[in-house]
């Protein structure tokens, strides 16, 4: 197999998908729709390129990632404008929520992967008294398939591409069909940074292209997307015994205790629920406020929500742009309608934005909601902030845990030890105290969900470890002795094994030392 970057246009044999600006409906471009054969070729070419890459030092790999970082920084405005146009989010938000975290992630993994993946000595207790030692070394897995969603079309795939490359792997990236131009831009940035030919392949297409990638013989899939698709990916991967990381949906609760800074919590709730039009896996999807401060908190979030600017026009400096697709907007409409039909009230919003053209939904605050409603159970993934009240800490924790999801959660209180204590009781991959939404942006810390929110991690050392094969290397330097437990199992050997059970297995060297006479007898028995 030659080392080449697939010419996806030629490989697609004329089949295409169209990328649209969701704020205007304008077609932004056409990209190839790749089928099975082309995806398999991309994986084979990536594998051919990986061997040389794995042999390079961390420093050499890091140099290329930092060169790519330089290009991203230089073209910051252009990339932010592309993200704005293809996803509908304001360019300012593309910079703050996608580009800043990625630039930090790039410098972090370019510099620190060498330390994070350093071979590790493992303490092996009393076995080390017998001249043995153990180390874990971390080897690249080979080819990593990355399947990514449209909601953070730059930050999610870029972060995983960087981590996979730094770990010594090749990558085949399948960006969302709604945001393929951003996926191709990631490939272009690395090509210009001098990444070896073939090592990063971007295969554009739809769900069938993603499924083809899962079946194409990669060594691991990093999947980010919906629970339904994640389960399908896991099933396909299980048939091949291929590992997967699944970063799936969320229904993230925010708990506001009555000793919280209500003003700050209100600002956080509004940003946490409405940033990216609420289309973040870690958006505040459910808010619980303690009754004593509920009215004050609700009044304030309604006031702040009404003050948000929603527009597609960058010159108007919008806070909220359009949603990324009509399909998602319809989910939001269904959830809000379901709640209103069960006596919930919309204090602001509750409908599409009039005369806006694209897929705009007004930021919405709902009250009088309960857990029988879709808006409190299923992922809404839109600009909706439903608020319930509670009386006690236990009730708040019970409500927060009453969900099939467990991605992030937040607790708001001035009493930090109470916040930590509550955090320990909440079922989620990340629990924040007095913070909301943003921790995916912390490259140094792990990211991952529990329950239906996913499996495994990305980011941080735990995320990097997903992209390598740990190998236990065990060495015995004391080669003059045969191990006591080798053949033959004479009565004396069996007696010694009983001694091991009673004494060695206590982990106490003093106890083990009492076995020395039996060991010496076993040694001479074998020599005779
Ligand atoms: P999606 O599941 O529809 O699509 C995700 C990706 O999977 C796309 O690239 C798509 O083409 C591909 N795909 C579709 N069918 C496939 C198949 N059968 N096999 C393989 N790949 C297939 O999700 P989406 O609508 O793009 O993204 C929104 C979802 O992603 C939300 O549920 C959100 O919570 C979740 N998400 C989770 C995280 C996280 O970190 N946990 C981050 C962002 C988004």
Coordinates of C-alpha atoms and ligand atoms in Angstrom, one line a residue:
X1 CA 0.0 0.0 0.0
X2 CA 1.4 3.3 -1.0
X3 CA 1.6 6.1 1.6
X4 CA -0.8 8.7 0.2
X5 CA -3.5 11.0 1.3
X6 CA -6.6 9.8 -0.4
X7 CA -7.9 12.0 -3.2
X8 CA -11.4 12.0 -1.8
X9 CA -12.9 13.7 -4.8
X10 CA -11.7 11.0 -7.1
X11 CA -12.5 8.2 -4.6
X12 CA -16.2 9.4 -4.2
X13 CA -16.9 8.8 -7.9
X14 CA -19.1 11.9 -8.2
X15 CA -21.3 11.3 -5.1
X16 CA -21.5 14.5 -2.9
X17 CA -23.1 16.1 0.1
X18 CA -23.8 19.7 0.3
X19 CA -22.8 21.9 3.3
X20 CA -25.3 24.7 4.2
X21 CA -25.2 27.8 6.3
X22 CA -27.9 27.0 8.8
X23 CA -28.6 30.7 9.5
X24 CA -29.4 31.5 5.8
X25 CA -29.9 28.2 4.0
X26 CA -27.1 29.2 1.6
X27 CA -25.0 26.3 0.1
X28 CA -21.4 26.8 1.3
X29 CA -19.9 24.0 -0.7
X30 CA -20.0 20.4 -1.9
X31 CA -17.8 17.6 -0.6
X32 CA -17.4 14.0 -1.6
X33 CA -19.6 11.3 -0.1
X34 CA -17.3 8.4 0.5
X35 CA -18.4 4.8 0.5
X36 CA -16.9 1.6 1.9
X37 CA -14.1 1.0 -0.6
X38 CA -12.8 4.5 -0.4
X39 CA -12.8 4.4 3.4
X40 CA -11.0 1.1 3.4
X41 CA -8.3 2.6 1.1
X42 CA -7.9 5.6 3.4
X43 CA -7.4 3.3 6.4
X44 CA -4.8 1.2 4.6
X45 CA -2.9 4.3 3.5
X46 CA -3.0 5.6 7.0
X47 CA -1.7 2.3 8.3
X48 CA 1.2 2.4 5.8
X49 CA 2.1 5.9 7.0
X50 CA 1.9 5.1 10.7
X51 CA 5.0 2.9 11.0
X52 CA 7.5 5.7 10.3
X53 CA 5.5 8.1 12.5
X54 CA 5.5 5.8 15.5
X55 CA 9.3 5.6 15.2
X56 CA 9.6 9.4 15.5
X57 CA 10.3 11.0 18.9
X58 CA 7.7 12.9 20.8
X59 CA 9.7 16.0 20.1
X60 CA 9.5 15.5 16.4
X61 CA 5.7 14.8 16.5
X62 CA 5.3 17.8 18.8
X63 CA 7.1 20.1 16.4
X64 CA 4.5 19.3 13.7
X65 CA 1.6 19.8 16.1
X66 CA 3.1 23.2 17.1
X67 CA 3.5 24.1 13.5
X68 CA -0.2 23.3 12.9
X69 CA -0.9 25.4 16.0
X70 CA 0.9 28.3 14.5
X71 CA -1.2 28.1 11.3
X72 CA -4.4 28.0 13.4
X73 CA -3.4 31.0 15.4
X74 CA -2.4 32.9 12.2
X75 CA -5.8 32.1 10.6
X76 CA -7.9 32.4 13.7
X77 CA -10.4 34.9 12.2
X78 CA -10.8 32.9 9.0
X79 CA -11.4 29.6 10.9
X80 CA -13.8 31.3 13.3
X81 CA -15.7 32.7 10.3
X82 CA -15.9 29.2 8.7
X83 CA -17.2 27.7 12.0
X84 CA -19.7 30.5 12.2
X85 CA -21.0 29.9 8.7
X86 CA -21.1 26.2 8.8
X87 CA -22.5 25.7 12.3
X88 CA -24.5 28.9 12.9
X89 CA -22.7 29.9 16.2
X90 CA -21.4 33.5 16.6
X91 CA -17.7 33.9 15.6
X92 CA -16.9 35.2 19.0
X93 CA -18.1 32.0 20.5
X94 CA -16.2 29.9 17.9
X95 CA -13.1 31.6 19.2
X96 CA -13.8 31.3 22.9
X97 CA -15.3 27.8 23.0
X98 CA -13.5 26.1 20.1
X99 CA -10.3 27.8 19.1
X100 CA -8.9 28.9 22.5
X101 CA -9.3 25.4 24.0
X102 CA -7.8 23.8 21.0
X103 CA -4.8 26.1 20.9
X104 CA -4.2 25.2 24.6
X105 CA -4.7 21.5 24.0
X106 CA -2.2 21.6 21.1
X107 CA 0.5 23.2 23.2
X108 CA -0.2 20.9 26.1
X109 CA -0.1 17.6 24.3
X110 CA 2.8 18.7 22.0
X111 CA 4.9 19.4 25.1
X112 CA 3.6 17.0 27.7
X113 CA 2.8 13.7 25.9
X114 CA 6.4 12.6 26.4
X115 CA 5.9 12.8 30.2
X116 CA 2.4 11.5 30.2
X117 CA 3.4 8.4 28.3
X118 CA 6.7 7.8 30.0
X119 CA 7.4 4.1 30.8
X120 CA 6.3 3.5 34.4
X121 CA 7.8 1.2 37.0
X122 CA 5.3 -0.9 38.7
X123 CA 5.8 -1.9 42.3
X124 CA 5.5 -5.7 42.4
X125 CA 5.9 -6.2 46.2
X126 CA 7.8 -9.3 47.3
X127 CA 8.4 -10.5 43.7
X128 CA 11.0 -7.8 43.5
X129 CA 12.9 -9.5 46.3
X130 CA 13.3 -12.4 43.8
X131 CA 15.2 -10.2 41.3
X132 CA 12.2 -9.3 39.2
X133 CA 11.0 -5.9 38.0
X134 CA 8.0 -4.7 36.0
X135 CA 7.5 -1.7 33.8
X136 CA 4.6 -0.5 31.7
X137 CA 5.5 0.9 28.2
X138 CA 2.9 2.6 26.0
X139 CA 2.8 1.7 22.4
X140 CA 0.7 3.4 19.7
X141 CA -2.5 1.5 18.8
X142 CA -2.1 2.0 15.0
X143 CA -4.9 3.7 13.2
X144 CA -7.5 5.6 15.2
X145 CA -10.9 6.3 13.6
X146 CA -12.5 9.5 14.8
X147 CA -16.2 10.1 14.2
X148 CA -17.4 13.5 15.3
X149 CA -20.6 15.6 15.6
X150 CA -21.5 19.0 14.3
X151 CA -22.0 20.9 17.6
X152 CA -18.3 21.6 18.3
X153 CA -17.1 20.8 14.7
X154 CA -13.6 22.1 15.3
X155 CA -12.7 21.5 18.9
X156 CA -13.9 17.9 19.3
X157 CA -12.2 16.3 16.3
X158 CA -9.1 18.6 16.4
X159 CA -8.4 17.7 20.1
X160 CA -8.7 14.0 19.4
X161 CA -6.6 14.2 16.2
X162 CA -3.8 15.9 18.1
X163 CA -3.9 13.4 21.0
X164 CA -3.9 10.4 18.6
X165 CA -1.0 11.8 16.6
X166 CA 1.0 12.6 19.6
X167 CA 0.5 9.0 20.8
X168 CA 2.1 7.8 17.6
X169 CA -1.0 6.8 15.7
X170 CA -2.4 7.5 12.2
X171 CA -5.9 9.0 12.1
X172 CA -8.9 8.7 9.8
X173 CA -11.4 11.4 10.6
X174 CA -15.0 11.3 9.7
X175 CA -16.5 14.7 10.4
X176 CA -20.3 15.3 10.7
X177 CA -22.2 15.6 7.4
X178 CA -23.4 19.0 8.6
X179 CA -19.9 20.4 9.1
X180 CA -17.6 18.7 6.6
X181 CA -15.7 21.8 5.5
X182 CA -14.4 22.3 9.0
X183 CA -13.2 18.7 9.0
X184 CA -11.4 19.2 5.7
X185 CA -9.8 22.4 7.2
X186 CA -8.3 20.3 10.0
X187 CA -6.7 18.1 7.4
X188 CA -5.4 21.1 5.4
X189 CA -3.9 22.7 8.5
X190 CA -1.9 19.5 9.3
X191 CA -0.8 19.0 5.7
X192 CA 0.6 22.5 5.6
X193 CA 2.3 22.0 8.9
X194 CA 4.3 19.2 7.4
X195 CA 2.5 16.1 8.7
X196 CA 3.8 13.1 6.7
X197 CA 1.7 12.2 3.7
X198 CA -1.2 9.8 4.4
X199 CA -1.0 10.0 8.2
X200 CA -4.2 12.0 8.6
X201 CA -7.1 11.2 6.3
X202 CA -10.3 13.1 6.3
X203 CA -13.2 11.0 4.9
X204 CA -16.3 13.1 4.3
X205 CA -19.7 11.6 4.1
X206 CA -22.8 10.7 6.1
X207 CA -23.7 8.0 8.6
X208 CA -22.9 5.3 6.1
X209 CA -19.4 6.7 5.8
X210 CA -19.1 6.6 9.6
X211 CA -20.3 2.9 9.7
X212 CA -17.8 2.1 6.9
X213 CA -15.0 3.5 9.1
X214 CA -16.0 1.3 12.0
X215 CA -15.9 -1.7 9.7
X216 CA -12.7 -0.7 7.9
X217 CA -10.1 -2.3 10.1
X218 CA -9.1 0.6 12.4
X219 CA -7.7 -0.2 15.8
X220 CA -10.0 2.0 17.9
X221 CA -12.9 4.3 17.3
X222 CA -13.3 7.6 19.2
X223 CA -17.0 8.3 18.7
X224 CA -18.8 11.5 19.7
X225 CA -22.5 11.8 19.0
X226 CA -25.9 10.7 20.0
X227 CA -26.7 7.7 22.3
X228 CA -28.6 5.9 19.5
X229 CA -25.6 6.1 17.0
X230 CA -23.1 5.4 19.8
X231 CA -24.9 2.1 20.6
X232 CA -24.9 1.1 16.9
X233 CA -21.1 1.9 16.8
X234 CA -20.5 -0.1 19.9
X235 CA -22.4 -3.1 18.5
X236 CA -20.4 -3.1 15.3
X237 CA -17.2 -2.7 17.2
X238 CA -18.0 -5.5 19.6
X239 CA -18.3 -7.9 16.7
X240 CA -14.7 -7.1 15.8
X241 CA -13.6 -7.0 19.4
X242 CA -12.5 -3.4 18.7
X243 CA -12.3 -0.9 21.6
X244 CA -14.3 2.2 21.4
X245 CA -14.6 5.4 23.3
X246 CA -18.1 6.8 23.3
X247 CA -18.8 10.4 24.1
X248 CA -22.6 10.7 24.0
X249 CA -25.5 12.8 25.1
X250 CA -26.3 14.5 28.4
X251 CA -29.1 16.0 30.4
X252 CA -26.9 17.9 32.7
X253 CA -28.4 19.2 36.0
X254 CA -27.5 22.5 37.7
X255 CA -28.3 22.6 41.4
X256 CA -28.5 26.1 43.0
X257 CA -28.5 25.9 46.8
X258 CA -29.9 28.7 48.9
X259 CA -26.5 29.8 50.1
X260 CA -25.2 30.3 46.5
X261 CA -24.2 33.6 44.9
X262 CA -27.6 33.9 43.1
X263 CA -26.5 36.7 40.8
X264 CA -23.4 34.7 39.6
X265 CA -25.5 31.5 39.4
X266 CA -28.1 33.2 37.2
X267 CA -25.5 34.4 34.8
X268 CA -23.9 31.0 34.7
X269 CA -27.3 29.3 34.1
X270 CA -28.1 31.5 31.2
X271 CA -24.7 31.0 29.5
X272 CA -24.6 27.3 30.4
X273 CA -28.1 26.8 28.8
X274 CA -27.9 29.0 25.8
X275 CA -24.3 29.1 24.6
X276 CA -24.1 27.4 21.2
X277 CA -27.9 27.7 21.1
X278 CA -27.9 25.0 23.9
X279 CA -26.3 22.5 21.5
X280 CA -23.6 21.4 23.8
X281 CA -23.5 17.9 25.3
X282 CA -22.7 19.6 28.6
X283 CA -25.3 22.4 28.4
X284 CA -27.4 23.1 31.5
X285 CA -30.4 21.0 30.5
X286 CA -32.2 21.0 33.9
X287 CA -32.0 23.5 36.6
X288 CA -33.0 22.9 40.3
X289 CA -33.1 25.8 42.6
X290 CA -33.8 25.7 46.4
X291 CA -37.1 27.3 47.2
X292 CA -35.9 30.1 49.4
X293 CA -34.0 31.7 46.5
X294 CA -36.1 30.4 43.7
X295 CA -38.1 33.5 42.9
X296 CA -35.1 35.8 42.9
X297 CA -33.1 33.4 40.7
X298 CA -35.9 32.8 38.2
X299 CA -36.6 36.5 37.9
X300 CA -33.0 37.2 37.2
X301 CA -32.6 34.5 34.6
X302 CA -35.7 35.7 32.8
X303 CA -34.3 39.2 32.8
X304 CA -30.9 38.1 31.5
X305 CA -32.4 35.9 28.9
X306 CA -34.5 38.7 27.5
X307 CA -31.4 40.8 27.2
X308 CA -29.6 38.3 24.9
X309 CA -29.1 39.3 21.3
X310 CA -29.9 36.6 18.7
X311 CA -28.9 37.1 15.2
X312 CA -27.0 35.7 12.2
X313 CA -25.3 39.0 11.5
X314 CA -21.9 39.2 13.0
X315 CA -21.9 43.0 13.0
X316 CA -24.8 42.9 15.4
X317 CA -22.5 41.1 17.9
X318 CA -25.0 38.4 18.7
X319 CA -24.9 36.2 21.8
X320 CA -26.8 33.5 20.2
X321 CA -26.8 32.4 16.6
X322 CA -28.9 29.9 14.7
X323 CA -29.3 26.2 15.5
X324 CA -27.3 23.9 13.3
X325 CA -30.2 22.0 11.7
X326 CA -33.9 22.0 11.3
X327 CA -34.0 18.5 12.7
X328 CA -32.6 19.7 16.0
X329 CA -34.9 22.7 16.0
X330 CA -37.9 20.3 15.7
X331 CA -36.7 18.3 18.7
X332 CA -36.7 21.5 20.7
X333 CA -40.2 22.4 19.5
X334 CA -41.5 19.0 20.5
X335 CA -40.0 19.2 24.0
X336 CA -41.3 22.7 24.6
X337 CA -44.8 21.8 23.3
X338 CA -44.9 18.6 25.4
X339 CA -44.0 20.6 28.5
X340 CA -46.5 23.4 27.7
X341 CA -49.3 20.9 27.0
X342 CA -48.6 19.5 30.5
X343 CA -49.1 22.9 32.2
X344 CA -45.5 24.1 32.2
X345 CA -45.2 27.9 31.6
X346 CA -42.7 29.7 29.3
X347 CA -41.6 32.9 31.1
X348 CA -39.8 34.0 28.0
X349 CA -39.3 32.4 24.5
X350 CA -41.1 29.2 23.7
X351 CA -41.1 29.5 20.0
X352 CA -39.1 29.9 16.8
X353 CA -37.7 33.4 16.2
X354 CA -40.0 35.3 13.9
X355 CA -38.7 36.4 10.5
X356 CA -35.2 35.2 11.2
X357 CA -34.9 33.0 8.1
X358 CA -32.7 30.2 9.3
X359 CA -33.1 27.7 12.2
X360 CA -33.5 30.2 15.1
X361 CA -35.3 29.3 18.3
X362 CA -35.8 31.9 21.0
X363 CA -33.9 31.3 24.3
X364 CA -36.6 29.9 26.5
X365 CA -37.1 29.7 30.3
X366 CA -39.7 27.1 31.5
X367 CA -41.2 26.7 35.0
X368 CA -43.7 24.4 36.5
X369 CA -41.9 21.4 34.9
X370 CA -41.5 17.9 36.3
X371 CA -39.8 14.7 35.5
X372 CA -42.7 13.3 33.5
X373 CA -41.9 15.8 30.7
X374 CA -39.6 15.2 27.8
X375 CA -37.8 18.4 28.5
X376 CA -36.6 17.0 31.9
X377 CA -35.9 13.5 30.7
X378 CA -34.6 13.5 27.1
X379 CA -31.7 15.5 25.7
X380 CA -33.2 18.7 24.3
X381 CA -30.0 20.1 22.8
X382 CA -31.4 23.5 22.3
X383 CA -31.8 26.9 23.9
X384 CA -34.2 25.8 26.7
X385 CA -33.7 26.3 30.4
X386 CA -36.4 24.4 32.5
X387 CA -36.3 25.3 36.2
X388 CA -37.7 23.2 39.1
X389 CA -37.6 24.0 42.8
X390 CA -36.6 21.7 45.7
X391 CA -36.5 21.9 49.5
X392 CA -33.6 19.7 50.7
X393 CA -30.1 18.7 49.6
X394 CA -31.1 15.1 49.5
X395 CA -34.0 15.9 47.2
X396 CA -31.8 17.9 44.9
X397 CA -29.3 15.0 44.6
X398 CA -32.2 12.5 44.0
X399 CA -33.6 14.7 41.2
X400 CA -30.1 15.2 39.6
X401 CA -29.5 11.4 39.6
X402 CA -33.0 10.7 38.2
X403 CA -31.7 10.5 34.6
X404 CA -30.4 7.9 32.2
X405 CA -27.5 10.3 31.5
X406 CA -24.5 11.3 33.5
X407 CA -22.2 13.6 31.6
X408 CA -21.7 16.7 33.7
X409 CA -23.5 18.4 36.7
X410 CA -23.0 21.5 38.7
X411 CA -23.6 22.5 42.3
X412 CA -23.8 26.1 43.3
X413 CA -23.0 27.0 47.0
X414 CA -20.7 29.2 48.9
X415 CA -20.0 26.4 51.2
X416 CA -17.2 24.6 49.3
X417 CA -17.0 21.5 51.5
X418 CA -20.8 21.0 51.1
X419 CA -20.3 21.5 47.4
X420 CA -17.6 18.8 47.3
X421 CA -19.7 16.5 49.4
X422 CA -22.7 16.9 47.1
X423 CA -20.4 16.4 44.0
X424 CA -19.4 13.0 45.3
X425 CA -23.0 11.9 45.4
X426 CA -23.9 12.9 41.9
X427 CA -23.7 10.4 39.1
X428 CA -21.7 12.2 36.4
X429 CA -18.3 12.1 34.7
X430 CA -17.6 15.7 35.7
X431 CA -19.2 17.6 38.6
X432 CA -18.4 21.2 39.0
X433 CA -18.9 23.4 42.1
X434 CA -19.7 27.0 41.1
X435 CA -18.9 26.4 37.5
X436 CA -20.7 25.3 34.4
X437 CA -20.3 23.8 30.9
X438 CA -16.7 24.7 30.1
X439 CA -14.5 21.9 31.4
X440 CA -14.3 20.1 28.0
X441 CA -12.0 23.1 27.3
X442 CA -9.5 22.0 30.0
X443 CA -7.2 19.8 27.9
X444 CA -5.3 18.7 31.1
X445 CA -8.4 17.1 32.7
X446 CA -10.3 14.0 31.6
X447 CA -13.6 14.1 29.9
X448 CA -16.2 11.3 29.8
X449 CA -19.6 10.3 30.8
X450 CA -21.3 7.6 32.9
X451 CA -24.5 5.8 32.3
X452 CA -25.9 6.5 28.8
X453 CA -23.5 9.4 28.4
X454 CA -20.7 7.2 27.3
X455 CA -17.7 5.0 27.9
X456 CA -14.1 5.9 28.4
X457 CA -12.4 9.2 28.2
X458 CA -10.9 11.9 26.1
X459 CA -8.5 14.7 27.2
X460 CA -6.1 14.6 30.1
X461 CA -3.8 11.6 30.8
X462 CA -6.8 9.3 30.9
X463 CA -7.8 10.4 27.4
X464 CA -4.2 9.9 26.1
X465 CA -4.1 6.4 27.6
X466 CA -7.1 5.5 25.5
X467 CA -4.9 6.0 22.4
X468 CA -2.1 3.6 23.4
X469 CA -1.5 0.0 24.1
X470 CA -0.1 -0.4 27.6
X471 CA 2.4 -3.3 27.6
X472 CA 3.6 -4.9 30.8
X473 CA 7.3 -5.7 30.4
X474 CA 8.5 -8.1 33.2
X475 CA 12.1 -9.0 33.7
X476 CA 13.8 -11.5 36.0
X477 CA 17.5 -10.8 36.5
X478 CA 18.0 -13.7 38.9
X479 CA 18.5 -16.4 36.3
X480 CA 20.5 -18.9 38.3
X481 CA 17.4 -20.2 40.0
X482 CA 14.4 -22.1 38.5
X483 CA 11.1 -20.8 39.9
X484 CA 9.8 -22.7 42.8
X485 CA 6.5 -23.2 41.2
X486 CA 7.8 -24.9 38.0
X487 CA 7.5 -28.7 37.6
X488 CA 7.8 -31.2 39.2
X489 CA 5.1 -31.0 41.9
X490 CA 6.7 -33.3 44.4
X491 CA 5.2 -33.6 48.0
X492 CA 7.9 -31.1 49.1
X493 CA 6.8 -28.7 46.4
X494 CA 3.2 -29.0 47.4
X495 CA 4.2 -28.3 51.0
X496 CA 6.1 -25.2 49.9
X497 CA 3.1 -23.9 47.9
X498 CA 0.9 -24.3 51.1
X499 CA 3.5 -22.2 52.8
X500 CA 3.3 -19.6 50.1
X501 CA -0.5 -19.5 50.5
X502 CA -0.2 -18.9 54.3
X503 CA 2.9 -16.7 54.4
X504 CA 4.0 -15.2 51.1
X505 CA 0.4 -14.2 50.2
X506 CA 0.2 -12.0 53.3
X507 CA 2.4 -9.5 51.6
X508 CA 4.6 -9.5 54.7
X509 CA 8.4 -10.2 54.0
X510 CA 8.9 -11.3 57.5
X511 CA 6.3 -14.0 57.1
X512 CA 7.8 -15.0 53.8
X513 CA 11.3 -15.2 55.4
X514 CA 9.9 -18.1 57.5
X515 CA 9.7 -20.1 54.3
X516 CA 13.4 -19.9 53.6
X517 CA 14.2 -23.4 55.0
X518 CA 11.5 -25.0 52.8
X519 CA 12.8 -23.0 49.8
X520 CA 16.3 -24.2 50.3
X521 CA 15.1 -27.8 50.6
X522 CA 13.2 -27.4 47.4
X523 CA 16.3 -26.0 45.7
X524 CA 18.4 -29.0 46.8
X525 CA 15.7 -31.5 45.9
X526 CA 15.8 -30.2 42.3
X527 CA 19.6 -30.4 42.1
X528 CA 19.7 -34.0 43.3
Ligands
LIG1 P1 -25.0 11.7 15.5 O1 -25.0 10.5 16.4 O2 -26.2 11.9 14.7 O3 -23.8 11.7 14.6 C1 -22.4 11.7 15.1 C2 -21.5 11.2 14.0 O4 -21.8 9.9 13.7 C3 -21.7 11.9 12.6 O5 -20.4 12.1 12.1 C4 -22.5 10.9 11.8 O6 -22.3 11.0 10.4 C5 -21.9 9.6 12.3 N1 -22.8 8.5 12.2 C6 -24.2 8.5 12.0 N2 -24.6 7.2 11.8 C7 -23.5 6.4 12.0 C8 -23.3 5.0 12.0 N3 -24.3 4.1 11.8 N4 -22.1 4.5 12.2 C9 -21.1 5.4 12.4 N5 -21.2 6.7 12.4 C10 -22.4 7.2 12.2 O7 -24.8 12.9 16.5 P2 -24.9 14.5 16.2 O8 -26.3 14.8 16.0 O9 -23.9 14.8 15.1 O10 -24.3 15.1 17.5 C11 -25.2 15.5 18.6 C12 -25.0 14.5 19.7 O11 -23.7 14.4 20.1 C13 -25.8 14.9 21.0 O12 -26.4 13.8 21.6 C14 -24.6 15.4 21.9 O13 -24.9 15.3 23.3 C15 -23.5 14.5 21.5 N6 -22.2 15.0 21.9 C16 -21.6 14.5 23.0 C17 -20.4 15.0 23.3 C18 -19.6 14.4 24.5 O14 -18.5 14.8 24.7 N7 -20.2 13.6 25.3 C19 -19.9 16.1 22.7 C20 -20.6 16.7 21.6 C21 -21.8 16.1 21.2

